Short mmCIF file of C-alpha atoms in Angstrom, two decimals:
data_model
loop_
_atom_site.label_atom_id
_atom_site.label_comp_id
_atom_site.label_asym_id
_atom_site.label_seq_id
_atom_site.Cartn_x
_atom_site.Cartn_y
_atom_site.Cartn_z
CA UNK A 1 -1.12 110.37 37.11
CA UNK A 2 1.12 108.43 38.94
CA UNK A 3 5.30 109.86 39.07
CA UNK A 4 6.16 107.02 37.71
CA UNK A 5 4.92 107.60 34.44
CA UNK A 6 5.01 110.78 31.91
CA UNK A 7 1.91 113.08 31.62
CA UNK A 8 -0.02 113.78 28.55
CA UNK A 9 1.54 117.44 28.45
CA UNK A 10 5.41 115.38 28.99
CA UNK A 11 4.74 112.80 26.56
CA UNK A 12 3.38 115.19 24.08
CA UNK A 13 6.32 117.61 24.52
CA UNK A 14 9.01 114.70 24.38
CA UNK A 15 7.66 112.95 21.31
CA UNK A 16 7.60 116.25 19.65
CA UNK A 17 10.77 117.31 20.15
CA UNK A 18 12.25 113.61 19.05
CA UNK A 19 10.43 114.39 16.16
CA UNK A 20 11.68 118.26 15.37
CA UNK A 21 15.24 116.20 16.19
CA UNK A 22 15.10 113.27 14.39
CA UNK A 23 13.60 115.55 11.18
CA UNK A 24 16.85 117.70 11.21
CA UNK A 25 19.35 114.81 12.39
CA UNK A 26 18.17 112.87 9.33
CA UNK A 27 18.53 115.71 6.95
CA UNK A 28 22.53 115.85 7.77
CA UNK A 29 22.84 112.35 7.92
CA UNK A 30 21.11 111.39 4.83
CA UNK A 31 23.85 113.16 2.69
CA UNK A 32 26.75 111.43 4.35
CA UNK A 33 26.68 108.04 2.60
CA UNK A 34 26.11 109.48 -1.11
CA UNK A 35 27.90 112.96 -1.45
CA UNK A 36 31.11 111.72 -2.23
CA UNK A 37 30.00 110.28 -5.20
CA UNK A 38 26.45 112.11 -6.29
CA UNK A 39 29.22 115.35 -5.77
CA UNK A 40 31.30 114.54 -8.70
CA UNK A 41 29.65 116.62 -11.36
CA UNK A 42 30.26 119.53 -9.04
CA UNK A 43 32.70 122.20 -9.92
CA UNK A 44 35.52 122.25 -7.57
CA UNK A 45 35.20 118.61 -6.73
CA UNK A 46 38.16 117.19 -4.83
CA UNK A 47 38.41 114.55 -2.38
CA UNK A 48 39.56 117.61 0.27
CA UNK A 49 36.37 119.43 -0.77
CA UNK A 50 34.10 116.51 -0.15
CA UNK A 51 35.32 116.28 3.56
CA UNK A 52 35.14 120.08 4.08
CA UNK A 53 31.43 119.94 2.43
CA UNK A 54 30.29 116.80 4.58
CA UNK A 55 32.01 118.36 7.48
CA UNK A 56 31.08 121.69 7.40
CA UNK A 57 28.32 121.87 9.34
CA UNK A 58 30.29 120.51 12.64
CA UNK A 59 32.12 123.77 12.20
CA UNK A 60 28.96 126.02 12.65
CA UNK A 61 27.64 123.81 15.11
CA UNK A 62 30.60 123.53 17.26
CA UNK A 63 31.11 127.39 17.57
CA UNK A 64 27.21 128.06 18.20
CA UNK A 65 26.19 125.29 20.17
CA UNK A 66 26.71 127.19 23.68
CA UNK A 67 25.64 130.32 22.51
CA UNK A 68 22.48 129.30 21.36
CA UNK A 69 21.43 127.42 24.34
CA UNK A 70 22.61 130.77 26.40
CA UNK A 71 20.50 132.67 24.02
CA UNK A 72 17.54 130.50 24.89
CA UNK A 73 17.75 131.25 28.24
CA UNK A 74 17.32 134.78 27.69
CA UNK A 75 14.79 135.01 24.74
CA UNK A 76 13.20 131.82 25.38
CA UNK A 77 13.47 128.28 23.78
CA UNK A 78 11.06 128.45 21.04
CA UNK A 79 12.15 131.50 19.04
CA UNK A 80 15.62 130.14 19.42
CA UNK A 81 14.48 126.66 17.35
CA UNK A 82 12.34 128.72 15.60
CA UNK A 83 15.50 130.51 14.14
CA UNK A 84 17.58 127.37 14.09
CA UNK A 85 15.40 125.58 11.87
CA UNK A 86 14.76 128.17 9.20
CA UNK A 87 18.67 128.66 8.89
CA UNK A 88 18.64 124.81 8.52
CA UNK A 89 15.95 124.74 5.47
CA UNK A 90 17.58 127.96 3.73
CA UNK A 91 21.23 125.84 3.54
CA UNK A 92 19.22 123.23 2.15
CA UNK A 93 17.97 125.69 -0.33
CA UNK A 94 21.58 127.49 -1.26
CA UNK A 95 22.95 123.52 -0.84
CA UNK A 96 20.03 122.51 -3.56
CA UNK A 97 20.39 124.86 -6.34
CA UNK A 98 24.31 125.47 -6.18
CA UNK A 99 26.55 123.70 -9.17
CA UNK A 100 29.70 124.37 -7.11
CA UNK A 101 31.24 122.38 -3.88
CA UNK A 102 31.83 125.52 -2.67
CA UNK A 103 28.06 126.70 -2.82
CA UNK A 104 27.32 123.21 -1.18
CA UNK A 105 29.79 124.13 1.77
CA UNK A 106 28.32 127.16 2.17
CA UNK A 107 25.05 125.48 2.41
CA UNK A 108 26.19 122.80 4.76
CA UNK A 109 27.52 125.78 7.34
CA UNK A 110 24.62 128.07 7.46
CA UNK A 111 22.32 124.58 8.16
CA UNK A 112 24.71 124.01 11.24
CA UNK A 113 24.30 127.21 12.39
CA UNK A 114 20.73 126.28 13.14
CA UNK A 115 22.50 125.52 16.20
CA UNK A 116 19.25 124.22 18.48
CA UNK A 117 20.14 120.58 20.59
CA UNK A 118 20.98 122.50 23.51
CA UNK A 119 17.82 124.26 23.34
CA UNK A 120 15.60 121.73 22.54
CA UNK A 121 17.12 119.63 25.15
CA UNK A 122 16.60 122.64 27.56
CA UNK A 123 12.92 122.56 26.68
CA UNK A 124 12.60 118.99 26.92
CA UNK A 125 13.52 119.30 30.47
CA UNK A 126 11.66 122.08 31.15
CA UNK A 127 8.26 120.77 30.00
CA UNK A 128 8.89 117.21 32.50
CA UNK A 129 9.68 116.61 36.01
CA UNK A 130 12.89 115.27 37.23
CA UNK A 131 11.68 111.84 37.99
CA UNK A 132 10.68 111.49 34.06
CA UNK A 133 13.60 113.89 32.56
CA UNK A 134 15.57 110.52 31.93
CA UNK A 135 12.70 108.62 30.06
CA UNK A 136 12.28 112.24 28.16
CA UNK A 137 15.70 112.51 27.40
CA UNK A 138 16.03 109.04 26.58
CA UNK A 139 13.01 109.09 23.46
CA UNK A 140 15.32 112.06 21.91
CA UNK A 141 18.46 109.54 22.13
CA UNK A 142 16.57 106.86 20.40
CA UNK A 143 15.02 109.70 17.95
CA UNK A 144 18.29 110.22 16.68
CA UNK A 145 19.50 106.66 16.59
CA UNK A 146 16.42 106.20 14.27
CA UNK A 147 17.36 109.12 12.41
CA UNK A 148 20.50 107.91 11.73
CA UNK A 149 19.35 104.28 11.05
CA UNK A 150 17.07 105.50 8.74
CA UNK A 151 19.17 108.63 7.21
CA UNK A 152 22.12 105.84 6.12
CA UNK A 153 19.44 103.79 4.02
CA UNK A 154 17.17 106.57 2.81
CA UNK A 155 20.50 108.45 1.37
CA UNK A 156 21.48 105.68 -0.88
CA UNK A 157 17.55 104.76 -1.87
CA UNK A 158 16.55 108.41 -2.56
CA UNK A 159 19.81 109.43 -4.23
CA UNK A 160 18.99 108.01 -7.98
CA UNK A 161 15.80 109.15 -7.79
CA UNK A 162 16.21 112.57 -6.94
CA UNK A 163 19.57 113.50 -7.41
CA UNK A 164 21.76 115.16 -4.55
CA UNK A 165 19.65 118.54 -5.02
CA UNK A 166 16.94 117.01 -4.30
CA UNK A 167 18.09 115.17 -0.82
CA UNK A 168 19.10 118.69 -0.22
CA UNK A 169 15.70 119.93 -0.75
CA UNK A 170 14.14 116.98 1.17
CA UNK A 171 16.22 118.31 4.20
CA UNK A 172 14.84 121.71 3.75
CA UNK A 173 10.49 119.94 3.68
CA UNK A 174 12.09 118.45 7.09
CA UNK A 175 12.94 121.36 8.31
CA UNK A 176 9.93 123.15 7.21
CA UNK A 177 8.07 120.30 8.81
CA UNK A 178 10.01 120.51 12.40
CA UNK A 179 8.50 124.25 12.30
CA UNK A 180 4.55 123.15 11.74
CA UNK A 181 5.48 120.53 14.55
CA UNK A 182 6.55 123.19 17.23
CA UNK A 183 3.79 125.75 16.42
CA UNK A 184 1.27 123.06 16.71
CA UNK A 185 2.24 120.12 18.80
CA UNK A 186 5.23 121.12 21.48
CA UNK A 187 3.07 122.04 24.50
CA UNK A 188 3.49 125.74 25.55
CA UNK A 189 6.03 125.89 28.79
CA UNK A 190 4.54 126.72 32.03
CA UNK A 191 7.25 125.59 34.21
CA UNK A 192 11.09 126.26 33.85
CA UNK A 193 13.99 123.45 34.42
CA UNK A 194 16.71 124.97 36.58
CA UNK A 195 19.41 126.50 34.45
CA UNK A 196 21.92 124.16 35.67
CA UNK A 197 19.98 121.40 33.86
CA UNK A 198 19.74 122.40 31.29
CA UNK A 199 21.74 125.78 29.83
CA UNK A 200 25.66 126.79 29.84
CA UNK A 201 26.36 129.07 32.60
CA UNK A 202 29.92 130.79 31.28
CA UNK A 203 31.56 130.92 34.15
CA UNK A 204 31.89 126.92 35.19
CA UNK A 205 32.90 126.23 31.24
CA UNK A 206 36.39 127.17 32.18
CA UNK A 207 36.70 124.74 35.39
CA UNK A 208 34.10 122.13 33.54
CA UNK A 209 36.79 122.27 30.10
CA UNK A 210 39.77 121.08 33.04
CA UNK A 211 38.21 118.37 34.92
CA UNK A 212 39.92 115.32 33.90
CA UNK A 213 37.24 112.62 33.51
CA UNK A 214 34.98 114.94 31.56
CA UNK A 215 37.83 115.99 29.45
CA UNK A 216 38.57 112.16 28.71
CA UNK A 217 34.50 111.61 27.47
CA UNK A 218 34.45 115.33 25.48
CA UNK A 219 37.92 113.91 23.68
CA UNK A 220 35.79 110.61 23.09
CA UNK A 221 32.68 112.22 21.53
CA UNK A 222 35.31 114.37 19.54
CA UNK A 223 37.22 111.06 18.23
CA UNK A 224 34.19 108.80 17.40
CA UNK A 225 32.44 111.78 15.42
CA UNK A 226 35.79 112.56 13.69
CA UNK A 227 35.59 108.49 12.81
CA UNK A 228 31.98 108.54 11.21
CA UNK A 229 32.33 111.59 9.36
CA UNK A 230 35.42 110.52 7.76
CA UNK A 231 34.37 107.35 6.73
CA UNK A 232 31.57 108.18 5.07
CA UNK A 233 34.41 110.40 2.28
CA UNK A 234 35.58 107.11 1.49
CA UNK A 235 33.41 104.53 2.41
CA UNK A 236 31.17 105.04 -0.48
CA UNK A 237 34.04 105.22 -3.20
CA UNK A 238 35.33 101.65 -1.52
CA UNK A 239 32.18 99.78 -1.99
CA UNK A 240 31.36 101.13 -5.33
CA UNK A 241 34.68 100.08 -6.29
CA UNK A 242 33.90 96.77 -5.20
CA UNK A 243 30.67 96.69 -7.54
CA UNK A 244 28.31 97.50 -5.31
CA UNK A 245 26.63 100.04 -7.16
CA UNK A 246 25.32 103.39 -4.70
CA UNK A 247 21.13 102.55 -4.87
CA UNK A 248 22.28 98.97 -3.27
CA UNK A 249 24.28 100.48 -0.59
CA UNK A 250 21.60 100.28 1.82
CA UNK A 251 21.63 96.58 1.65
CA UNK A 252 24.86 96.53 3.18
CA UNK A 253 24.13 99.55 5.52
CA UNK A 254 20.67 98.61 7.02
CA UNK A 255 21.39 94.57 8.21
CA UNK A 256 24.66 96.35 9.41
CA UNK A 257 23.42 98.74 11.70
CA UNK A 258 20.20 96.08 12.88
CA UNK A 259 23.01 93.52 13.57
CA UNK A 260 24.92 96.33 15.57
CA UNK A 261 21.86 96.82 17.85
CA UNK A 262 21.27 93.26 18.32
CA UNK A 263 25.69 93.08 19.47
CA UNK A 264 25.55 96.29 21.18
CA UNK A 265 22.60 95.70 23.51
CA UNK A 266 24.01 93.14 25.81
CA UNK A 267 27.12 95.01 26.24
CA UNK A 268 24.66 98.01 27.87
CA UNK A 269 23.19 95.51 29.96
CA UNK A 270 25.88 93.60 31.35
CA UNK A 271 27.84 96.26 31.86
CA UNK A 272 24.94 98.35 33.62
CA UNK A 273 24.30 95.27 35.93
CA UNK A 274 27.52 94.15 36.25
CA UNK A 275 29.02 97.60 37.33
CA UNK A 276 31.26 97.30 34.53
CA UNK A 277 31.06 100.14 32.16
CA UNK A 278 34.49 100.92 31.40
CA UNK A 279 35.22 97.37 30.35
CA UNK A 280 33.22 97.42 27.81
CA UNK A 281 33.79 100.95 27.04
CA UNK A 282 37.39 100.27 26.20
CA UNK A 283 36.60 97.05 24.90
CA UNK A 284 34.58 98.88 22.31
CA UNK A 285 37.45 101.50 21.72
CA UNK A 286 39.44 98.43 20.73
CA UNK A 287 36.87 96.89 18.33
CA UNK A 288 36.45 100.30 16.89
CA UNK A 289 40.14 99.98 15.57
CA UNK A 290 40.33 96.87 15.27
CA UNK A 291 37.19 97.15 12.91
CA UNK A 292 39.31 100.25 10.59
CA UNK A 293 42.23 98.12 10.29
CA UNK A 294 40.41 95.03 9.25
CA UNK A 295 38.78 97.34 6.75
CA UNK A 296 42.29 98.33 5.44
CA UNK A 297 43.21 94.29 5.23
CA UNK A 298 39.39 93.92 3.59
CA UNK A 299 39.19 96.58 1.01
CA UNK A 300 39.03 93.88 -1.97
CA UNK A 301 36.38 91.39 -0.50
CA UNK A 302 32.57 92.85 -0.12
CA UNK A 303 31.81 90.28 2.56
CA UNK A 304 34.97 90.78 4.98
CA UNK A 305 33.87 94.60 4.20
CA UNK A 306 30.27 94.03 5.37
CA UNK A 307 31.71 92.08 8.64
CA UNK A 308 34.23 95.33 9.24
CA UNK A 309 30.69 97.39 9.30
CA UNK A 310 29.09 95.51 11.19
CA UNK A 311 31.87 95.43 14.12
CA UNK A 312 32.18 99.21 13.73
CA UNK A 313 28.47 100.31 13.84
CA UNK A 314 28.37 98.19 16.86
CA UNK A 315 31.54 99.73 18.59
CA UNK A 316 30.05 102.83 17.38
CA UNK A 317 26.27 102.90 18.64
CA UNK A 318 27.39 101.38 21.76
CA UNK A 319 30.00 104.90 22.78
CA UNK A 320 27.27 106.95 21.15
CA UNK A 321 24.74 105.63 23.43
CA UNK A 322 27.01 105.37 26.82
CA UNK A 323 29.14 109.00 26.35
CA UNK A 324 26.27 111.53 27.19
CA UNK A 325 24.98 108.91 30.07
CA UNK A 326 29.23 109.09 31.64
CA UNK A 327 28.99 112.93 30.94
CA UNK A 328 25.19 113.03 33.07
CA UNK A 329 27.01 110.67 35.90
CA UNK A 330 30.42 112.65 36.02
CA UNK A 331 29.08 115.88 35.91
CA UNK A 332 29.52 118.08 39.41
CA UNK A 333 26.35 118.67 40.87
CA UNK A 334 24.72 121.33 39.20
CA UNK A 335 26.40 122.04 35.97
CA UNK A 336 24.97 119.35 33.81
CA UNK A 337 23.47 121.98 31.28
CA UNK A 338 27.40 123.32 31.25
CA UNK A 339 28.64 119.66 30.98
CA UNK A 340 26.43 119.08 27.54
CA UNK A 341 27.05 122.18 26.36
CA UNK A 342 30.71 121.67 25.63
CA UNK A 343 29.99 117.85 25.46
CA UNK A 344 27.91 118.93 22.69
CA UNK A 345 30.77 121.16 21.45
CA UNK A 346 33.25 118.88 20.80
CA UNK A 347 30.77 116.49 19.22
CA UNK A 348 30.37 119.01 16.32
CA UNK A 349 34.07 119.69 16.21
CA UNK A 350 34.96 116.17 15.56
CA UNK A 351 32.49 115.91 12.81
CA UNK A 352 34.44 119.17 11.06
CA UNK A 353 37.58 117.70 11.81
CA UNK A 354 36.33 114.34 10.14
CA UNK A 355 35.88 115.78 7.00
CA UNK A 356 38.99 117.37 6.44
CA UNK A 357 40.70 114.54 8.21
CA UNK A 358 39.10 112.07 5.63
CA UNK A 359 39.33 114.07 2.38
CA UNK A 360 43.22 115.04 3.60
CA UNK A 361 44.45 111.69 4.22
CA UNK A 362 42.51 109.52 1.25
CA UNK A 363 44.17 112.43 -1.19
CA UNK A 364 47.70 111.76 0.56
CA UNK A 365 47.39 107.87 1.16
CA UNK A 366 44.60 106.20 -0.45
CA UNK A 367 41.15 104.80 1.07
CA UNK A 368 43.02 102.06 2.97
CA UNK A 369 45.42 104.75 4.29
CA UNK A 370 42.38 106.73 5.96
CA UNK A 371 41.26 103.23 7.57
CA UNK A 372 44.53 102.90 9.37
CA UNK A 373 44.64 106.72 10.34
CA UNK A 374 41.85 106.48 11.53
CA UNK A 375 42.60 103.46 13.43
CA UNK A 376 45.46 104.67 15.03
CA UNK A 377 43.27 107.47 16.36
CA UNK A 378 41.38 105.15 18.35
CA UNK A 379 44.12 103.58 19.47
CA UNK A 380 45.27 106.85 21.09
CA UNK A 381 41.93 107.10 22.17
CA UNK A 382 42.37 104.17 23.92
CA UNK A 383 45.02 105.02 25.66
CA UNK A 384 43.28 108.29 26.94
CA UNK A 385 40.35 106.85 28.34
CA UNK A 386 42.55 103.87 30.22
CA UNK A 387 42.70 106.10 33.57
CA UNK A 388 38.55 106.61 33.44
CA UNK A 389 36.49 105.97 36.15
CA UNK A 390 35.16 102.57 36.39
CA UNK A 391 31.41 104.33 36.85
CA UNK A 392 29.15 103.03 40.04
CA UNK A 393 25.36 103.93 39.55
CA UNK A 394 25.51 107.54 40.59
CA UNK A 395 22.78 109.47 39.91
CA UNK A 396 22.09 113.38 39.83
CA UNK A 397 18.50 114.73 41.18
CA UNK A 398 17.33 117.96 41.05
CA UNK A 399 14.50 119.37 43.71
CA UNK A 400 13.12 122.75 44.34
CA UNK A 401 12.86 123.68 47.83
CA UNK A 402 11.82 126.85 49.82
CA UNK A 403 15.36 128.04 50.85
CA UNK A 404 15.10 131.26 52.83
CA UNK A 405 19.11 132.77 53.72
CA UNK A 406 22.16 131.71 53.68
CA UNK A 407 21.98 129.72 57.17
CA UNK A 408 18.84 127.57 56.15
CA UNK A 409 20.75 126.98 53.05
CA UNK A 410 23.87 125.47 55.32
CA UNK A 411 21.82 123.78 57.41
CA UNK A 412 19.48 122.17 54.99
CA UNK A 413 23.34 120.83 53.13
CA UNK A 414 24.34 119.23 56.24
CA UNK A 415 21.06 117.73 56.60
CA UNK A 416 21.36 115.95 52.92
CA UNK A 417 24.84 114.99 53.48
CA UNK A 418 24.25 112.85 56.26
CA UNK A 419 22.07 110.80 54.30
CA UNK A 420 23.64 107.16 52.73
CA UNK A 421 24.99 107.44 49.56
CA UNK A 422 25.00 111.26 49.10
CA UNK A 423 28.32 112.26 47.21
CA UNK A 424 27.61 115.76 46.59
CA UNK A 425 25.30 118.57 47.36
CA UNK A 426 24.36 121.96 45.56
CA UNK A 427 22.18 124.72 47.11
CA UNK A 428 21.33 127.70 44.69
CA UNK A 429 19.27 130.25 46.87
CA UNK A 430 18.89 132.65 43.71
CA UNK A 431 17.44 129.69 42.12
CA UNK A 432 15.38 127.74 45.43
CA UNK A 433 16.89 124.68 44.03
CA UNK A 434 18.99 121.93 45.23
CA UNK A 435 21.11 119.43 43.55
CA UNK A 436 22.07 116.05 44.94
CA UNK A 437 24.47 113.69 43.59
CA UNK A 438 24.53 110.20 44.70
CA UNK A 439 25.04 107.34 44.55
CA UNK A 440 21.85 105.58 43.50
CA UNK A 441 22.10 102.02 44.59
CA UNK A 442 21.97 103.15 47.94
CA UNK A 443 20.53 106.22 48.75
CA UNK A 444 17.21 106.80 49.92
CA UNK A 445 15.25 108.67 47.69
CA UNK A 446 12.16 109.46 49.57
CA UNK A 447 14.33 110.61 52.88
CA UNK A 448 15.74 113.36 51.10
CA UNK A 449 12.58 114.46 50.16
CA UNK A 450 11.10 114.30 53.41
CA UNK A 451 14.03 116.71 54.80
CA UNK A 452 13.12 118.89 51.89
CA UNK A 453 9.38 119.07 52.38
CA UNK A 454 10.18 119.54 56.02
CA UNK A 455 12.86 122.41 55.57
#
């Protein structure tokens, strides 16, 4: 098999683990576009309660995130998902049969705390090379934009059939599902990534957490999952209100988010070719609010409202898709696995602070006043990610080499750093592996690996 394309064993191991993903990412998101109003007969309903019940799960997955993928590295990967999953399909269960928002919250938290997408993303890595971790990691990307796709028309399809116990109780066959698929389809590991790829170590979080252009993309993922989650308390009420009744939502929802691919898609290009990927990423900042306030202006006319959906799923799946490739290209050699872990963190924390954001300010100001908070977020958002790095095509590769002391450690750095377009090298003795950072569009791949097979 040539290295440019993925075994049987890595295509096998990265379709099933988009699967096991995609299952559990569609089981959260499939609640998001109908709770607020299939939630009403609950006891304890409140618009608060709706945010804290759509958002609780960000909590749980925010503060277990890292631990888990440590965890993994100690115990393994599989017993950790394992784990992860049941917890997911019993808060579907205690979400299911409870008559109270409270129960549902409860529900909500102990299926985040099935904490496993740093561990299945450490697996993923460790059952493919590094020349075809980036196609790997890339199929679990687009599982989850599928997921999501699917999740926001499913909900409002599914909903009048089944009721909201029953979504909850589809989330829990998922779940029960992603469990069959790793017993009988993820391939057994044989070989492991090195940890740097793929788990938290604890003690680079600290420096990781401080570093400036990281800090501005972890704020990002925080903001733009704070944005979805707390648009999805209100959005639902708006367009009912409108008379579009909940089982048609999905008309709105699905040409919305097909139309956002087909916008979104030549801003990735051009701005991969054209070496200008901040442009666009503020540029889509600015749609993103520019989008909530038009839905503030728009709240009376279905088709203006469709148009403000449009722009936002657009502004939205194009961050979503460019933040974790900025984190991969920013992160120091070495501490990618660190990098995505509290990445990952602040993902989950924006989606808890979403709902209470949401449910807080439609209670205080209205659905029109969440729009423009939420708007004005951005906005400061914007402002935060003005001093980024415009980003070049830099690359991080990770080899294993035969590195025998300290000395042939030195000496094999100074050999790699003389090379064109090296930025940054990482020799981990303990580990026989070597990190190099570059800068892709002109470095020589196959010298380095010559002075490594050579060393």
């Amino acid at each position: 098999m040539s290295s440019d394309s993925l075994t049987s064993i890595e295509k096998r191991g990265a379709l099933s683990l988009s699967l096991i993903f995609a299952l559990r990412m569609f089981g959260l998101f499939m609640i998001l576009p109908v709770f607020a109003i299939y939630g009403q007969h609950l006891v304890g309903y409140s618009p608060v309660w709706v945010g804290f019940a759509i958002g609780a799960y960000g909590l749980t997955q925010a503060l277990l995130q890292i631990p888990a993928g440590i965890l993994s590295d100690r115990i393994g990967r599989r017993p950790v998902i394992f784990i992860g999953l049941l917890l997911f399909a019993l808060g579907g269960i205690i979400a299911a049969f409870s008559d109270s928002i409270y129960g549902v919250t409860l529900g909500r938290a102990i299926q985040g705390g099935g904490a496993i997408a740093s561990a299945v993303l450490a697996l993923t890595a460790d059952l493919t090379r590094e020349e075809q971790r980036a196609k790997a990691m890339a199929m679990i990307g687009m599982s989850i934009g599928v997921a999501f796709a699917l999740a926001l028309v499913a909900g409002p399809i599914l909903a009048p059939l089944f009721g909201l116990q029953g979504l909850f109780i589809l989330t829990t066959i998922g779940a029960l599902t992603g469990i069959a698929v790793l017993h009988f389809l993820v391939p057994k590991t044989i070989i492991q990534a090195p940890r740097g790829q793929t788990g938290a170590i604890p003690k680079q979080l600290l420096q990781l957490i401080k570093n400036p252009q990281l800090f501005r993309l972890d704020i990002g993922i925080f903001m733009l999952h704070l944005t979805l989650t707390a648009i999805f308390v209100v959005l639902p009420m708006q367009l009912q209100s409108l008379g579009f009744t909940v089982e048609k939502h999905w008309q709105l929802y699905l040409p919305a988010l097909i139309g956002s691919v087909i916008l979104m898609l030549p801003m990735l290009i051009i701005g991969a070719k054209k070496n200008m990927n901040k442009h666009f990423f503020l540029f889509a900042i600015a749609l993103m609010a520019t989008s909530l306030v038009a839905m503030a202006l728009s709240s009376q006319s279905l088709p203006l409202m469709f148009i403000c959906v449009l722009l936002y799923f657009t502004a939205f799946n194009f961050l979503e898709a460019s933040l974790p490739a900025f984190i991969s290209m920013l992160s120091p050699a070495g501490t990618k696995g660190s990098a995505m872990g509290i990445y990952s963190t602040y993902q989950f924390l924006g989606a808890f602070c979403g709902g209470i954001v949401g449910g807080t300010s439609y209670k205080l100001l209205g659905s029109n006043g969440v729009f423009l908070c939420l708007a004005c977020l951005m906005l400061l958002w914007l402002i935060i990610s003005w001093g980024m790095h415009n980003l070049s095509k830099i690359r991080t590769y990770t080899y294993t080499a035969d590195i025998k002391d300290e000395n042939h450690a030195a000496q094999l750095t100074e050999q790699l750093l003389k090379l064109n377009g090296i930025l940054e090298v990482v020799t981990i003795i303990e580990e026989q592996t070597v990190y190099l950072r570059v800068n892709n569009q002109v470095f020589a791949l196959q010298e380095a690996k010559d002075i490594l097979k050579n060393s």
